[in-house]
PDB file of C-alpha atoms in Angstrom:
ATOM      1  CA  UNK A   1      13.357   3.767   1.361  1.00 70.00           C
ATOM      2  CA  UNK A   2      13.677   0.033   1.909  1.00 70.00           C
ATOM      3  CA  UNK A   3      15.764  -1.714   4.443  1.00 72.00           C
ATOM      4  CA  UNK A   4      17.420  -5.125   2.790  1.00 81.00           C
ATOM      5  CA  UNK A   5      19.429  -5.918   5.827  1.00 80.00           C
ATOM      6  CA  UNK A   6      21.439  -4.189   8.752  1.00 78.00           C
ATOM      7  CA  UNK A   7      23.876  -2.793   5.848  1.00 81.00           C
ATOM      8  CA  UNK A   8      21.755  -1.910   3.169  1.00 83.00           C
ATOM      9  CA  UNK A   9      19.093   0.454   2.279  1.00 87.00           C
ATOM     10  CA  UNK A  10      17.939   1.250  -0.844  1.00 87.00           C
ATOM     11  CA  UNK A  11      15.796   4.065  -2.262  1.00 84.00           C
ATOM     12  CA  UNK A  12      14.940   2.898  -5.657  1.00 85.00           C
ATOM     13  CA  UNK A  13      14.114   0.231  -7.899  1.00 87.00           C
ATOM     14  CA  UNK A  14      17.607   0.927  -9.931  1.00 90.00           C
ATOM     15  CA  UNK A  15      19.173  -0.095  -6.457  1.00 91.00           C
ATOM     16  CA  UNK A  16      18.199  -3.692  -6.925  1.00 92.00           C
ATOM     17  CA  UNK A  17      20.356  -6.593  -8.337  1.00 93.00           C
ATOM     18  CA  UNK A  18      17.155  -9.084  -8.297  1.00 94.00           C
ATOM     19  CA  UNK A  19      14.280  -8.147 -11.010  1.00 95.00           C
ATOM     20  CA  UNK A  20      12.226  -9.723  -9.492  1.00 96.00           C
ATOM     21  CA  UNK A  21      12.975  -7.561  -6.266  1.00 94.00           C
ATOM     22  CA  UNK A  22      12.582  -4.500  -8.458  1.00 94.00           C
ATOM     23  CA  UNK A  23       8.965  -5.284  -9.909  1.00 95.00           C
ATOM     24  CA  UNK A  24       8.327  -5.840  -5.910  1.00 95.00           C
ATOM     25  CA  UNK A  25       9.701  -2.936  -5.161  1.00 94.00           C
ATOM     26  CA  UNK A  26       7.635  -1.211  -7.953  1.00 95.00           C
ATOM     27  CA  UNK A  27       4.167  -2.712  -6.310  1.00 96.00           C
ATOM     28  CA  UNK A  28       4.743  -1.727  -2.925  1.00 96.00           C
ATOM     29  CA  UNK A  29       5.458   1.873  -4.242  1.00 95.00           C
ATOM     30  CA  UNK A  30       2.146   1.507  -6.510  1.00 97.00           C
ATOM     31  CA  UNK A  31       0.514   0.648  -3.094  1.00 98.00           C
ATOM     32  CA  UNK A  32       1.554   3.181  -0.921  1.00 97.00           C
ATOM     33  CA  UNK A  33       0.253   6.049  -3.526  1.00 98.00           C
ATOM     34  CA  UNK A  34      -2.626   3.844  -3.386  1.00 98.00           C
ATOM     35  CA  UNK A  35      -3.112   3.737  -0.244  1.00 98.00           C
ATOM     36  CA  UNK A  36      -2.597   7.785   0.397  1.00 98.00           C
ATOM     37  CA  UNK A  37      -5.211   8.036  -2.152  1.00 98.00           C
ATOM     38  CA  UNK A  38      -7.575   5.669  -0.649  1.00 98.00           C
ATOM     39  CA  UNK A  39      -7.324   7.197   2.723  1.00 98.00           C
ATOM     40  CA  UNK A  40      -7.440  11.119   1.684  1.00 98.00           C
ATOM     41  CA  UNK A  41     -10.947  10.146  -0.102  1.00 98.00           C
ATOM     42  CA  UNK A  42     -12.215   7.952   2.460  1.00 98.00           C
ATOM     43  CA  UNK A  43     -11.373  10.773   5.083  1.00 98.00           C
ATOM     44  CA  UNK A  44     -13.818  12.905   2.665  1.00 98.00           C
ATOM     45  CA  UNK A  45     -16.365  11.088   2.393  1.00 98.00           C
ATOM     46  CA  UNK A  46     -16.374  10.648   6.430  1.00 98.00           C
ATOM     47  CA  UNK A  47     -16.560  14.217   6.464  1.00 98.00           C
ATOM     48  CA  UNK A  48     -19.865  14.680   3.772  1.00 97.00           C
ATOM     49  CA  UNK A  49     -21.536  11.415   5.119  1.00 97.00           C
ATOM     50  CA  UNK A  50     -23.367  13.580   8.660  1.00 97.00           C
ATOM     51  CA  UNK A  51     -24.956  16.139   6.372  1.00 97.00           C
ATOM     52  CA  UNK A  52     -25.475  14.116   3.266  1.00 97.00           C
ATOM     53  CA  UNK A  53     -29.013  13.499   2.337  1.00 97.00           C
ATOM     54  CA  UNK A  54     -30.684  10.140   3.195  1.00 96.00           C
ATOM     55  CA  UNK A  55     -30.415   9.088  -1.077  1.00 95.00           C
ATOM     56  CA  UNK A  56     -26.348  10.236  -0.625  1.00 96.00           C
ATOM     57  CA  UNK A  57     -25.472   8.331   2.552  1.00 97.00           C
ATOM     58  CA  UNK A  58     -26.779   5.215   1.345  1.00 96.00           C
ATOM     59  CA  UNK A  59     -24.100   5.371  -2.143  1.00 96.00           C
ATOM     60  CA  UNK A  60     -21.516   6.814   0.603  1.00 97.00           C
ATOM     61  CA  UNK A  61     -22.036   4.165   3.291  1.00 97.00           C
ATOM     62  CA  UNK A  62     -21.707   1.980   0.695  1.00 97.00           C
ATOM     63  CA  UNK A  63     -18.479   3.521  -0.746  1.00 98.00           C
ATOM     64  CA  UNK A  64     -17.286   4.126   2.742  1.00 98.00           C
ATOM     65  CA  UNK A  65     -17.347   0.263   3.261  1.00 98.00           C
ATOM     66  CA  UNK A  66     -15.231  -0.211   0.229  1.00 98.00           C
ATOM     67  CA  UNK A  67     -12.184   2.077   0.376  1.00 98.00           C
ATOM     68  CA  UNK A  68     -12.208   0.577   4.234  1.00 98.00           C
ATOM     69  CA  UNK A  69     -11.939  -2.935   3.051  1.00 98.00           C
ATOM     70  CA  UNK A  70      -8.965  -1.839   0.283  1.00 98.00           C
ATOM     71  CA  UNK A  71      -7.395   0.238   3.037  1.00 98.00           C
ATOM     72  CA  UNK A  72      -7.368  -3.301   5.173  1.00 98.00           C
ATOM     73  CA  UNK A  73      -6.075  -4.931   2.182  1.00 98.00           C
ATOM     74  CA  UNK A  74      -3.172  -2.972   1.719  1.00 98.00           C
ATOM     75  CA  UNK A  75      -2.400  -2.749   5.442  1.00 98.00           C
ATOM     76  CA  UNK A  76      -1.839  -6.015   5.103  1.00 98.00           C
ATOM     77  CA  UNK A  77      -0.146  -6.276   1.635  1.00 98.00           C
ATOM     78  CA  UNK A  78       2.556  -3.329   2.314  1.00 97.00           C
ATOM     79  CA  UNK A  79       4.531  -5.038   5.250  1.00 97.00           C
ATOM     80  CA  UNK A  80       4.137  -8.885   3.512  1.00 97.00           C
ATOM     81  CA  UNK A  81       5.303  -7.255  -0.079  1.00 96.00           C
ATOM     82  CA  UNK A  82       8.589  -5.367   1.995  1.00 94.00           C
ATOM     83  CA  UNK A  83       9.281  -8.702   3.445  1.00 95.00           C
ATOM     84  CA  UNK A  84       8.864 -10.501   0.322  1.00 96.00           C
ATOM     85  CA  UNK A  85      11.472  -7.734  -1.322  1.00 94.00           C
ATOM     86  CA  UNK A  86      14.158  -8.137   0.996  1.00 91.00           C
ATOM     87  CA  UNK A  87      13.982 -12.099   0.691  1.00 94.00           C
ATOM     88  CA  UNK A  88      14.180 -11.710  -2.897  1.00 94.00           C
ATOM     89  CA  UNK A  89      17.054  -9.017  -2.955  1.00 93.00           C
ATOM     90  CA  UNK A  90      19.050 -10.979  -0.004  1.00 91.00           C
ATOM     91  CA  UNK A  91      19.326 -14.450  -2.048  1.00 93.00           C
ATOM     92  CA  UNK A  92      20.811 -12.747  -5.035  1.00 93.00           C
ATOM     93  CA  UNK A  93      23.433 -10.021  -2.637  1.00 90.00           C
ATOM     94  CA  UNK A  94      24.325 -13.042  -0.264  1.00 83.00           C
TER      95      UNK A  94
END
């Protein structure tokens, strides 16, 4: 569910009158499956990396770094793509 403004909310990208607020909307669904993923397999390989051998922590510390740096990414791309969404959707509805 997305918040547009105090009266509207929508729940899909059918709700949108701006396309380009719909392919927006479409991303920042893309990215929050992404970022589920990302964090269920970095929470994994948290959980192998004390028991791993020497040879295996050095791929998962490796890995480890990566999936945190794409986590930080879309921390920071979710909220910015929302507010990027409603600006889009609120100069076609007002």
């Amino acid at each position: 569910r997305d918040v547009i403004n105090d009266a509207l909310t929508y729940s899909s990208a059918k709700d949108f009158r701006s396309t380009k607020a719909a392919i927006l909307y479409q991303e920042l669904v893309i990215a929050h499956g992404r970022l589920t993923v990302v964090e269920t397999e970095l929470a994994k390989a948290r959980d192998l990396f004390p028991t791993a051998t020497a040879a295996d922590r050095r791929s998962l510390r490796q890995e480890i770094l990566q999936m945190e740096e794409e986590v930080q990414q879309l921390y920071q791309r979710i909220p910015s793509l929302e507010k990027e969404i409603r600006k889009e959707e609120n100069k076609v509805i007002n």
